[in-house]
Every structure is written in C-alpha cells, then in structure tokens.
C-alpha positions as a Python dict, from the first residue, in 0.01 Angstrom:
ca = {
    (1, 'X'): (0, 0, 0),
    (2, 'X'): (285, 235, -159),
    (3, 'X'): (338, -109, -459),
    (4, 'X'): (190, 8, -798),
    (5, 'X'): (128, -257, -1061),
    (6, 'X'): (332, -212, -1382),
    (7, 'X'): (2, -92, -1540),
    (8, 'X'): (-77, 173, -1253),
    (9, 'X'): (274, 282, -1214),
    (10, 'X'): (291, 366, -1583),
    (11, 'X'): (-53, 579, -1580),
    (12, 'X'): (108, 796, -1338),
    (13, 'X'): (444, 822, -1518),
    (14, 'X'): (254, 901, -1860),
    (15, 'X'): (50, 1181, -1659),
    (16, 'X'): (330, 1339, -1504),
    (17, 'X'): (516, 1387, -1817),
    (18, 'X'): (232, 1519, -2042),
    (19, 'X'): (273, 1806, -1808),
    (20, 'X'): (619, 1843, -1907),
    (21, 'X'): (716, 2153, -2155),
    (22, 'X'): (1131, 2047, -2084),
    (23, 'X'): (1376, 1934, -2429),
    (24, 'X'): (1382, 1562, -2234),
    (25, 'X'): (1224, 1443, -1879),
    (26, 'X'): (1274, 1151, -1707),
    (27, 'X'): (1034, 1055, -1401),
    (28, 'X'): (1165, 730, -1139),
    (29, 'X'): (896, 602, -905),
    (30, 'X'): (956, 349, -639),
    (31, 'X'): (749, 198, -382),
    (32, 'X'): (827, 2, -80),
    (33, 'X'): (652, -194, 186),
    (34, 'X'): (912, -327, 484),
    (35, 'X'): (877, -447, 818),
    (36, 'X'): (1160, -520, 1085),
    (37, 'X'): (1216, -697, 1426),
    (38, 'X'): (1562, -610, 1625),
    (39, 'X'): (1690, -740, 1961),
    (40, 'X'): (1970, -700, 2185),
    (41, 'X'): (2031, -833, 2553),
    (42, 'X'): (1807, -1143, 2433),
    (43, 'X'): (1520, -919, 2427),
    (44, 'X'): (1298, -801, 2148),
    (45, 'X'): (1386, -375, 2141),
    (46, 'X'): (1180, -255, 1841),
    (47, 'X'): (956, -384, 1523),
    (48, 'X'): (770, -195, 1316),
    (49, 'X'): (653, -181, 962),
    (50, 'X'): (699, 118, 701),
    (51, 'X'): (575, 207, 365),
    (52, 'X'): (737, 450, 105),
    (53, 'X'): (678, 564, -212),
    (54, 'X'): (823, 859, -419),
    (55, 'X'): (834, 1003, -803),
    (56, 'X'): (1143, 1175, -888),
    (57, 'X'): (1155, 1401, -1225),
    (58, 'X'): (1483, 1489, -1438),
    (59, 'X'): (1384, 1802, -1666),
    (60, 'X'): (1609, 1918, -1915),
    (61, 'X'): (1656, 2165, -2178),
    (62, 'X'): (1975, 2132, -2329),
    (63, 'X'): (2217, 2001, -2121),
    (64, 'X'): (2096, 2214, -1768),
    (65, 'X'): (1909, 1929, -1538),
    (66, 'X'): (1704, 2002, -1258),
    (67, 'X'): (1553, 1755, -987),
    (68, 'X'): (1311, 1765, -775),
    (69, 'X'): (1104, 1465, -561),
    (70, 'X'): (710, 1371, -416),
    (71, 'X'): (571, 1132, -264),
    (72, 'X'): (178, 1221, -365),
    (73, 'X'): (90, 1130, -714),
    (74, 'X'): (-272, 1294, -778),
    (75, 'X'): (-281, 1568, -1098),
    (76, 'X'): (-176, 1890, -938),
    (77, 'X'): (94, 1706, -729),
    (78, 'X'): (257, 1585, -1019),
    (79, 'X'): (177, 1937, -1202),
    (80, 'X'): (383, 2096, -904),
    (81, 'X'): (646, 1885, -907),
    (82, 'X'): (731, 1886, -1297),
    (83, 'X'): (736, 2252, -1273),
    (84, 'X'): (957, 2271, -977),
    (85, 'X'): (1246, 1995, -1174),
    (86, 'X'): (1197, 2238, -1478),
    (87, 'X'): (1277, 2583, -1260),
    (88, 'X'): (1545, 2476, -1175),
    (89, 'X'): (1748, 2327, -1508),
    (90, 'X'): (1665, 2685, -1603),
    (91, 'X'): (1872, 2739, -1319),
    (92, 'X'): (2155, 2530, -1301),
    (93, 'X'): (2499, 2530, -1511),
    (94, 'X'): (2503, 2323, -1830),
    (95, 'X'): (2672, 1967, -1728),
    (96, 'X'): (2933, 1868, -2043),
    (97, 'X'): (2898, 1511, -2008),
    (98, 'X'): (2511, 1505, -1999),
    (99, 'X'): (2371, 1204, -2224),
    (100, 'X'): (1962, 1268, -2362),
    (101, 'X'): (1751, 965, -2234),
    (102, 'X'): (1747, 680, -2390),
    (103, 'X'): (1500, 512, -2657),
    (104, 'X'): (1268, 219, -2569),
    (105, 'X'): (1491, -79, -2463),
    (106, 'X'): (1429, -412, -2450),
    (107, 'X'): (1485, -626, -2090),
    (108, 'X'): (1475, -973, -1975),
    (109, 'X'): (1192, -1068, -1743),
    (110, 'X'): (1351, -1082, -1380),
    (111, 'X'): (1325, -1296, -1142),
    (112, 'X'): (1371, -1089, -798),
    (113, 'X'): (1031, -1141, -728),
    (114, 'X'): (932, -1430, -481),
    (115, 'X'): (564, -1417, -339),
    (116, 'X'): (667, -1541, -20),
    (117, 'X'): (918, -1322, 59),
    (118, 'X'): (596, -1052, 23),
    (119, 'X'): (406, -1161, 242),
    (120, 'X'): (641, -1207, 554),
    (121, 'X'): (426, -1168, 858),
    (122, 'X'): (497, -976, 1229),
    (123, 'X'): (473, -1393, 1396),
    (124, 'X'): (737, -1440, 1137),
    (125, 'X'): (964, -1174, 1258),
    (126, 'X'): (876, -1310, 1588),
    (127, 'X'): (981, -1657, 1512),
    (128, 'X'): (1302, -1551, 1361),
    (129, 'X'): (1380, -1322, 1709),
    (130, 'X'): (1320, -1631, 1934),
    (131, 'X'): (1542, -1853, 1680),
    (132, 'X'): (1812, -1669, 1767),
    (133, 'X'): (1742, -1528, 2112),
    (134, 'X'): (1663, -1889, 2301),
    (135, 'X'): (1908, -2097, 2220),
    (136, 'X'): (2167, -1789, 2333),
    (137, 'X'): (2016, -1766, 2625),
    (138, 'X'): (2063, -2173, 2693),
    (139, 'X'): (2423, -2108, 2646),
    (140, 'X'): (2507, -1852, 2828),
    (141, 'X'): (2501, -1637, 2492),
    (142, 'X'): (2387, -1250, 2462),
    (143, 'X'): (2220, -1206, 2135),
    (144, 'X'): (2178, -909, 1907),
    (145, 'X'): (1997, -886, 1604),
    (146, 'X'): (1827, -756, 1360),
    (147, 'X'): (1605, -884, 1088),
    (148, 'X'): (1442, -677, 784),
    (149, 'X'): (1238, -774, 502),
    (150, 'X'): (1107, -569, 224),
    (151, 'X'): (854, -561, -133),
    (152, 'X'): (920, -304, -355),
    (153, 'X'): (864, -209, -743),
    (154, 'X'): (1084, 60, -906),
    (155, 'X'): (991, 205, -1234),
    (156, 'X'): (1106, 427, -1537),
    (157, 'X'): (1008, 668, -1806),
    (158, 'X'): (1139, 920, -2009),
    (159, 'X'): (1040, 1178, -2299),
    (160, 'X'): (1189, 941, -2544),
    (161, 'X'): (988, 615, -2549),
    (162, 'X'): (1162, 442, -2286),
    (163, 'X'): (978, 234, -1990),
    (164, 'X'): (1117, 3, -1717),
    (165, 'X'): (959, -182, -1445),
    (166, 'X'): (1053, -472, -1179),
    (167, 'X'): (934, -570, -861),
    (168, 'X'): (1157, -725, -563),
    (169, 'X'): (1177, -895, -287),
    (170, 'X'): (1440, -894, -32),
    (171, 'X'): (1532, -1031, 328),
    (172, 'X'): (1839, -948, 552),
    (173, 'X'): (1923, -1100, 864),
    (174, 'X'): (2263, -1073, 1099),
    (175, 'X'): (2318, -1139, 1448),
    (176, 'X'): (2639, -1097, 1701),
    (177, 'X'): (2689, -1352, 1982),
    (178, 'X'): (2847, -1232, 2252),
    (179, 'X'): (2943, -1446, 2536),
    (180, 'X'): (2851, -1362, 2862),
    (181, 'X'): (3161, -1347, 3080),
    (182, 'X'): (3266, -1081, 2769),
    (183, 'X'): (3539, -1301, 2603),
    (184, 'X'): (3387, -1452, 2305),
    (185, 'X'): (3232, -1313, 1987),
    (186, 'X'): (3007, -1499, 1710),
    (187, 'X'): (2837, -1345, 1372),
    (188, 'X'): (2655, -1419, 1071),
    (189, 'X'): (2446, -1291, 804),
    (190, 'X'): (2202, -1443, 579),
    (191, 'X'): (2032, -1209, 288),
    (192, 'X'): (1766, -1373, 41),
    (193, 'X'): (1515, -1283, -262),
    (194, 'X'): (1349, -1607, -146),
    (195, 'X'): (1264, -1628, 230),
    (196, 'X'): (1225, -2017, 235),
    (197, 'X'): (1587, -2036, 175),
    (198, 'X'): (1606, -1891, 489),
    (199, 'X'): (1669, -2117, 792),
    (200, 'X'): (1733, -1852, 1103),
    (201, 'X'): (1788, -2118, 1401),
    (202, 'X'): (2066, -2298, 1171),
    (203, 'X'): (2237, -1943, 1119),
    (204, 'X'): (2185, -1830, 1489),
    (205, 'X'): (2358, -2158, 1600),
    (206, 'X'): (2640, -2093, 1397),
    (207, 'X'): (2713, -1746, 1554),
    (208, 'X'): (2670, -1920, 1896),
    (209, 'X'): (2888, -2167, 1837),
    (210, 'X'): (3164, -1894, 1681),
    (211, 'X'): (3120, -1708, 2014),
    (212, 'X'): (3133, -2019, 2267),
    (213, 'X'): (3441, -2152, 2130),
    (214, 'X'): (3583, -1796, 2056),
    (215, 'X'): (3657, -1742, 2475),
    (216, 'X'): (3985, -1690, 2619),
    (217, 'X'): (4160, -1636, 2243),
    (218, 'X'): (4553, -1660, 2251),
    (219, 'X'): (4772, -1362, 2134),
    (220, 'X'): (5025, -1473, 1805),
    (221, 'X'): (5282, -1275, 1622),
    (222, 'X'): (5174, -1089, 1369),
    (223, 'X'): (5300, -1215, 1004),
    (224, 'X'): (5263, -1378, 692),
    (225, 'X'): (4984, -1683, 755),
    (226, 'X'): (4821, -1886, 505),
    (227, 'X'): (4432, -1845, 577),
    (228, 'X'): (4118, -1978, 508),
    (229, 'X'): (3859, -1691, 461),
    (230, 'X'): (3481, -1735, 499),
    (231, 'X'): (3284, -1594, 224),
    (232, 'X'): (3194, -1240, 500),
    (233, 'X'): (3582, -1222, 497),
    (234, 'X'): (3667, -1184, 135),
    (235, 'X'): (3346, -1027, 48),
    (236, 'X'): (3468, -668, 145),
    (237, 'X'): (3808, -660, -55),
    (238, 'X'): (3654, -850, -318),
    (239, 'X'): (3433, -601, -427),
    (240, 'X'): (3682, -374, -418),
    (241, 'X'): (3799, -547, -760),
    (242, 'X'): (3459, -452, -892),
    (243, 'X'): (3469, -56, -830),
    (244, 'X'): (3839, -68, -1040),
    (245, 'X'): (3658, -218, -1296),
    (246, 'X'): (3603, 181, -1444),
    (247, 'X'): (3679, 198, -1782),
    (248, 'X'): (3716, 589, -1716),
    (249, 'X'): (3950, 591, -1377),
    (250, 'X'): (4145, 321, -1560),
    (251, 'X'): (4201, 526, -1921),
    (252, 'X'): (4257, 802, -1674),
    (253, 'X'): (4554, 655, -1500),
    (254, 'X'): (4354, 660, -1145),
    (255, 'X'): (4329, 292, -1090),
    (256, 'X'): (4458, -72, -1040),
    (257, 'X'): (4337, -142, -1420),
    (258, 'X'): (4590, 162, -1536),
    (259, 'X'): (4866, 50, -1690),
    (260, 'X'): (5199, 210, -1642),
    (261, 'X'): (5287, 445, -1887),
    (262, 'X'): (4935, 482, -2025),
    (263, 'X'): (4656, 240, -2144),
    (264, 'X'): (4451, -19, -1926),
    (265, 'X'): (4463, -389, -1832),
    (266, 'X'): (4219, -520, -2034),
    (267, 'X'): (4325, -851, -2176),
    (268, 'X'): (4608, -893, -1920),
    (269, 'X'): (4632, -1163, -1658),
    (270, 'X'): (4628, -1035, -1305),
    (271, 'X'): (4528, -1314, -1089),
    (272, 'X'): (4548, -1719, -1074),
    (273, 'X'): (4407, -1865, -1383),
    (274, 'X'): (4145, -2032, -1130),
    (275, 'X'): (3956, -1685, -1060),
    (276, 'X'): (3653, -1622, -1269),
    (277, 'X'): (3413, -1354, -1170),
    (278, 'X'): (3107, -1263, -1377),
    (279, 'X'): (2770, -1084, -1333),
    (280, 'X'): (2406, -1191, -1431),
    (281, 'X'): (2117, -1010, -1330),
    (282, 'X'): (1914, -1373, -1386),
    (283, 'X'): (2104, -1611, -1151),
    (284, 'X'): (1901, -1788, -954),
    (285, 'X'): (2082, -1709, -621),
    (286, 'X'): (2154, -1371, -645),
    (287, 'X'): (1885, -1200, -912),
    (288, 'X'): (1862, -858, -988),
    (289, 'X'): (1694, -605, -1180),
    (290, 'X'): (1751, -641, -1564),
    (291, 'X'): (1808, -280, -1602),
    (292, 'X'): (2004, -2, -1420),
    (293, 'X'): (1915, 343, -1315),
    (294, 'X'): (2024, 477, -1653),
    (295, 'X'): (1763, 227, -1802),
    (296, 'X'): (2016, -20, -1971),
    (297, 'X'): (1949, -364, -2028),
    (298, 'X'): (2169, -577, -1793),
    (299, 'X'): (2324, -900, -1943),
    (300, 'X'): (2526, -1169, -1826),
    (301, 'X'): (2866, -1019, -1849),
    (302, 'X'): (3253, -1217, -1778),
    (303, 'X'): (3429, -930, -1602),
    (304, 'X'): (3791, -1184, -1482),
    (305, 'X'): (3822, -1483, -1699),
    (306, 'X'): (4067, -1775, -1601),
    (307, 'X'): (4280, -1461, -1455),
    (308, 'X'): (4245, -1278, -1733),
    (309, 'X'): (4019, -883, -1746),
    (310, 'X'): (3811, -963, -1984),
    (311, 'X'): (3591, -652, -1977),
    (312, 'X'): (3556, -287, -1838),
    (313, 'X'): (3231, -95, -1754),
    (314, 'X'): (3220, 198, -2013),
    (315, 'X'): (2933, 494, -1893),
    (316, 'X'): (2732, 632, -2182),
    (317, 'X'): (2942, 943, -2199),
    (318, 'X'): (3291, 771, -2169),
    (319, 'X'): (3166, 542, -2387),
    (320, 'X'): (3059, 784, -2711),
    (321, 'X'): (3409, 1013, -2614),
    (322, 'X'): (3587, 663, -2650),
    (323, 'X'): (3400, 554, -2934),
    (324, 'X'): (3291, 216, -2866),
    (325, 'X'): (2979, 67, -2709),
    (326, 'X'): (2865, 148, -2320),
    (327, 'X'): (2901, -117, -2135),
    (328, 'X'): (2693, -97, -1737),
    (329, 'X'): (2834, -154, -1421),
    (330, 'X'): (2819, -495, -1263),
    (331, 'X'): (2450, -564, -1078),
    (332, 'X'): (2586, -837, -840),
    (333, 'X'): (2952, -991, -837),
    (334, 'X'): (2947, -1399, -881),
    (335, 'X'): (3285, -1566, -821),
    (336, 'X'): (3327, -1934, -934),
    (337, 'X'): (3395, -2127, -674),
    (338, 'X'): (3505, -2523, -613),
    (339, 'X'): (3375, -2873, -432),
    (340, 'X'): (3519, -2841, -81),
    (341, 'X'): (3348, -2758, 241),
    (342, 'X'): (3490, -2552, 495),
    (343, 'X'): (3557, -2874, 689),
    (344, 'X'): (3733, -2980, 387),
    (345, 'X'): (3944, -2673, 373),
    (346, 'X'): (4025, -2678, 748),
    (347, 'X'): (4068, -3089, 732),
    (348, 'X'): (4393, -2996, 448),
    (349, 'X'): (4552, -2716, 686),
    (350, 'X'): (4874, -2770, 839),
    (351, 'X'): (4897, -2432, 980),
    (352, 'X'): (4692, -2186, 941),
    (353, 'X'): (4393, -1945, 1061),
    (354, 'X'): (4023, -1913, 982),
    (355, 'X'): (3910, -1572, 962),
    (356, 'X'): (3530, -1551, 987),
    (357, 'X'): (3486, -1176, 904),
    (358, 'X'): (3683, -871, 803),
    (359, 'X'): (3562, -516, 922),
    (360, 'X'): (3616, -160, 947),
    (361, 'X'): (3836, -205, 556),
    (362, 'X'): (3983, 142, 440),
    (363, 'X'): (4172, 241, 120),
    (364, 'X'): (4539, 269, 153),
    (365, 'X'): (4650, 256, -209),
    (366, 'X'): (4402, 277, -505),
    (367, 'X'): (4696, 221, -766),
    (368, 'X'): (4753, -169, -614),
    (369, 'X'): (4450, -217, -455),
    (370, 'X'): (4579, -222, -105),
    (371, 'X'): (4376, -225, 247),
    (372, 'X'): (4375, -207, 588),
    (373, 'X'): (4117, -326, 846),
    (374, 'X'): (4058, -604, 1088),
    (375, 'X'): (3978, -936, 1186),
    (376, 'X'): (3638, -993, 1439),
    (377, 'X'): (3390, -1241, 1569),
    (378, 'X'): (3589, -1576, 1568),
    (379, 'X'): (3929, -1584, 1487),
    (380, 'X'): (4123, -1909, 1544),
    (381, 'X'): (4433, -2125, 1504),
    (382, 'X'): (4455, -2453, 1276),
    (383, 'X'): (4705, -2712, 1337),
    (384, 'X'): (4707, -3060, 1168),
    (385, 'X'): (4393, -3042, 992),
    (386, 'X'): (4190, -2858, 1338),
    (387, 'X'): (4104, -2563, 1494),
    (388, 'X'): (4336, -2572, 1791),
    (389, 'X'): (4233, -2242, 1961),
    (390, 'X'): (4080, -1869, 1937),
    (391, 'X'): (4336, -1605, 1853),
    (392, 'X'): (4315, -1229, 1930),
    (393, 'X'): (4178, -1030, 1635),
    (394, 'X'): (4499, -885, 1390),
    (395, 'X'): (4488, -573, 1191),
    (396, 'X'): (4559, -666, 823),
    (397, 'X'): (4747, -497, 513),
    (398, 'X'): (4625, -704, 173),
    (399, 'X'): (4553, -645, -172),
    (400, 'X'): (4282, -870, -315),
    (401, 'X'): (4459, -885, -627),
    (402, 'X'): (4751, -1064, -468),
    (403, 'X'): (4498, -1233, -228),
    (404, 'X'): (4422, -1423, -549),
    (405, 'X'): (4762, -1463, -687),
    (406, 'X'): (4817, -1647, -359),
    (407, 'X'): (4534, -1943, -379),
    (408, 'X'): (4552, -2240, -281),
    (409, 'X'): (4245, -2385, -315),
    (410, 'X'): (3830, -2239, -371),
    (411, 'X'): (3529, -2383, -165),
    (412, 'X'): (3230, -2353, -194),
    (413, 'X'): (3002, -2094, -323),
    (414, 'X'): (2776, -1895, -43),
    (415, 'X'): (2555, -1597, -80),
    (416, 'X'): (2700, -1285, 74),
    (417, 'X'): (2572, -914, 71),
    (418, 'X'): (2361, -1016, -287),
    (419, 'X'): (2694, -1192, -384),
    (420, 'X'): (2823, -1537, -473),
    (421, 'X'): (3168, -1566, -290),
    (422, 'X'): (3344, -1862, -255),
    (423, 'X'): (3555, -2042, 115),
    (424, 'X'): (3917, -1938, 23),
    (425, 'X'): (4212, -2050, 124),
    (426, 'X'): (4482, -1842, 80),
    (427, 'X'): (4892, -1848, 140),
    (428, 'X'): (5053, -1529, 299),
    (429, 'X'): (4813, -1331, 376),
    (430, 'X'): (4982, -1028, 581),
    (431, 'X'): (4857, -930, 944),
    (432, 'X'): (5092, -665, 1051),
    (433, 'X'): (4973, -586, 1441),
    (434, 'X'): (4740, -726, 1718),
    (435, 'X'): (4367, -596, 1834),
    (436, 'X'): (4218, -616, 2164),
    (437, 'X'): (3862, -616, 2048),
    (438, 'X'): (3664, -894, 2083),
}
C-alpha cells in the first residue's frame, strides 16, 4: 500500500530532512492507491489498479532552489535524494521572487476523506460498466466509458516547523452515448468524495436518453439565442472567472480585473447582483484540502459578492512587494444557485436552446474574457415551454462576464469537475457559425 498514516508519513519527512545541510528544505510526499474500469463498443476494454507514491525535496541556500524526486523512502534513499535537490540549488540561478518556507500553521480538519470511497472494489467497477453498458445496448445505444476511483494522502514539511497532512478520496465517472445509426450523441459526468452519492444507472440513462432523442438534429441560423446551460456547459467559461482572479496579472494590467488606465476591479460591480461565487475547502459537496501546496491554511473565502469582486488572490511574494496580506488561490469554485429544476427552466422558455455541454473552449481575448468553442452531445430547440427538436452543434463567441450580465434566472446547484455550478438560463448568448459534429 503506497498510503502512509499521518504518523508514518511524518517519520519519513523528519528523517529525510535531518540529512539536510541546505539554508531551508522542504520535502512533499504523496501516496496513491487507484483502480479503473473503461469500455467502449459496449464492451469492457481495460481495468486495472495502480499504486504510487513519491517524496519530492526543495533545498535551498539563499534564494538558488534545486529539486529532485523518489519514490523509495529507506535511509540511504532519502540520503541520495537530499543530496541530489542540494547539488543542484548550488547550481541553479538565484530566483528574485523566492519566499523561505513557512512557520508551523494551523489548518482545519478536512473532510475529503470518505471510507467508502476507499474501499471501492473490481465487482464495483464491474457493476458501474454494466450500468451503463446494458441498458445502451437495449436501445440501440453504443456506450463509452470510463470510471476511476482513487485514495490518496499528501503531506508536508519544511526546515521551519511547518507540517501538513490530509487524506482523500475521489471518484470520476463520464460516459458518451452514441446512437447506433451515427446521428445522436448523449454525455454525462458524475465526480464524488463520497461514492454512495453515486448512482451510475441514473447517470447512464440520462446520456442515453440525450443521445436517443438527439437523432436527426435540424440546422438553425446562427445568432443571438437566449439559452439554458447545464451545469457541464457553464462550468468551462466559468472557471475562467477564477484564473482572472490574479491579484498580480490584474495590478499588472494583463487581465479582465485591470482597470483601464491602471489599478484593478476590486470593489466594482461586474456582473448581475444575483451572482455570488465563493470558495470553502469544508463544504460538504465539494471538500478539499485545508491547505495548498505552499502550505497555507485555506478558508472560506467570498471571491463575487451580489456582483460585486470582493477579493483577489495575492501570492506570498506579490503579496509582501504589495504590502498587504497573501491571500491563496481558490480550492474549488461554489456558485449560488436558485429553486428551479431544469424542467422548471425549460417549462418558462418561449424560445430558446438547451445546451448540455461546451467543449474544445480557447482564449480569444484575456482583457474581456472572451471565448470560442462549441456546442456537443445534445443540443436542442425549445418552443412554448418544450424541447421541440435536436439542433446541429454551433460554434460560440461569449464572455462569461457578460454571460452573467445577461441572466435570467439560476437553477439549481449540481456538482461539476469538484465544483458547485448552478442550471442557467441566459439571454443572448452569441453562436456565430454551424458544426457538423455530432
């Protein structure tokens, strides 16, 4: 088993550095035990299980810093691998913006750790394949899919008191429905810290369902269309909002948060009052870690509040050069969300179409936030409160930030890539040309 207890983990941490002679050292271990099941043609392709572990030690003296990695933790390994990190910060350039470790810190117990979830079993795997792959088959459906689940610990000590430890569990699940006469597509993805949360024949059905009624889509101009956006839609520009949350590439003038003619955006309203988005390592839905690779403490933190930035992420360095205190990066990105369903939100549609997932999203403007990319697996037309029929798949020019100064109303709340995203539905959102993939 490559999963050290918090008491073994730091015995080997405290051994590796006594053999440091470096100004600071840091040493990260992690250790991982994952198995996996994938299919494709409604059979079962590959499974397997794998186990990882690894010690990584920072050595510095001054402000060179030298790396180097193992994965075998008895004395003269660790002896070996200290001395190789410290040959080469002898080695390397002096880095201006390197930060000394940090003192001992105080975290919040997490909760990322579900016993279940640890103890997922191969007739498990098995179970979730044939949840999906059966009822495909009974429809005429081609499934393919792939499901992974993983245990892991990481941990963290440095030269200067400080020591960090967590353990995790995590499942991930998606699966595309393909019809068989080629014309209809289906997808979803489910991704939990607790497995019984999990239901895989309820998810598989709804990517059958997405392909079945998917067939034979209809072309339709390209335009301006109000949409309603599943959570796997709006995931992908959403957090796009969180990387231009840089306190740096703001001050900097390199991003959305730069204002024009110098200074940032903090404290300004960009985006309908109704958008709140906030991080917290200890929600129950989406937990993470309660510290970061840099060993900070990670807090519930209000990033967008009722429209309004309410804070930026300051590094350690950019932090200390701006004189104020650091402030991490979000660990997961939790939008508020409202009461109605995705029936609901179709049900109050005049005109409109449901987008189940955005893909292949690319940069075209960093200054507003812009993107490109397209729509796939189940696109479709609502008239009078229905879905009326598939369309063809659009290419798409949007900005999240006016994504969200165009609301009209926020659904639900649904777990997404580690995520809480909420159904949107949004006016004039801009498809500018037609795709011919499925």
């Amino acid at each position: 088993m490559a999963i050290y207890t918090k008491e073994e983990a730091k015995q080997i941490m405290e051994k590796a550095l006594s053999f440091s002679t470096a100004d600071a050292c840091e040493i990260n271990m992690s250790g991982s035990e994952s198995g996996n099941i994938r299919y494709a043609r409604n059979t079962v392709s590959t499974a397997g299980h794998r186990s990882n572990q690894n010690l990584v030690v920072q050595s510095n003296f001054g402000k060179k810093s030298g790396t180097a990695t193992i994965d075998e933790f008895d004395d003269e390994s660790l002896k070996k691998v200290v001395k190789r990190a410290e040959e080469l910060a002898k080695l390397s350039p002096e880095n201006p913006e390197f930060m000394g470790p940090l003192g001992p810190q105080t975290y919040d117990k997490s909760i990322t750790y579900n016993k279940a979830s640890a103890n997922i079993s191969p007739e498990y795997r098995a179970t979730v394949a044939s949840s999906s792959i059966e009822p495909a088959a009974a429809k005429d459906v081609t499934a393919a899919g792939f499901f992974n689940d993983s245990y892991g610990f990481s941990a963290m000590m440095n030269s200067n008191g400080l020591f960090a430890y967590n353990q995790s569990t995590d499942s991930n699940f998606t699966v595309t429905m393909r019809t068989n006469d080629g014309t209809g597509s289906g997808w979803v993805s489910r991704d939990f810290n607790d497995i019984s949360k999990f239901d895989a024949a309820k998810a598989s059905n709804i990517a059958i369902d997405k392909a079945v009624t998917s067939r034979e889509a209809k072309a339709i101009e390209p335009g301006k269309y109000t949409v309603i956006l599943e959570p796997a839609a709006s995931v992908g520009l959403l957090q796009n909002i969180g990387s231009a949350l840089s306190a740096r590439t703001a001050d900097e003038g390199r991003s959305f948060m730069s204002k024009e003619g110098g200074g940032t955006k903090l404290g300004e309203k960009i985006v309908d009052e109704r958008v709140n988005i906030w991080s917290d390592p200890l929600n129950p839905d989406v937990p993470t870690s309660t510290w970061n690779g840099a060993g900070q403490a990670l807090k519930k933190m209000s990033w967008i509040e009722n429209g309004v930035v309410k804070n930026l992420a300051y590094s350690r360095y950019w932090a200390e050069k701006k004189g104020v205190d650091p402030v991490p990066f979000p660990s997961n990105f939790i939008m508020q969300g409202g009461d109605a369903s995705l029936e609901d939100l179709i049900k109050g549609t005049k005109k409109g179409i449901l987008v189940t997932r955005l893909w292949y999203i690319r940069n075209v403007d960093p200054q507003t936030l812009l993107y490109t990319g397209l729509t796939r697996d189940g696109t479709f037309y609502i008239e009078n409160g229905k879905i009326k029929h598939p369309v063809k798949n659009f290419r798409f020019n949007e900005s999240p930030i006016i994504m969200l100064n165009n609301l009209e109303t926020l659904g639900k709340q649904v777990r997404i890539n580690g995520n809480l995203v909420p159904y949107m539905k949004v006016r004039d959102f801009t498809f500018t040309s037609l795709s011919d993939a499925v």
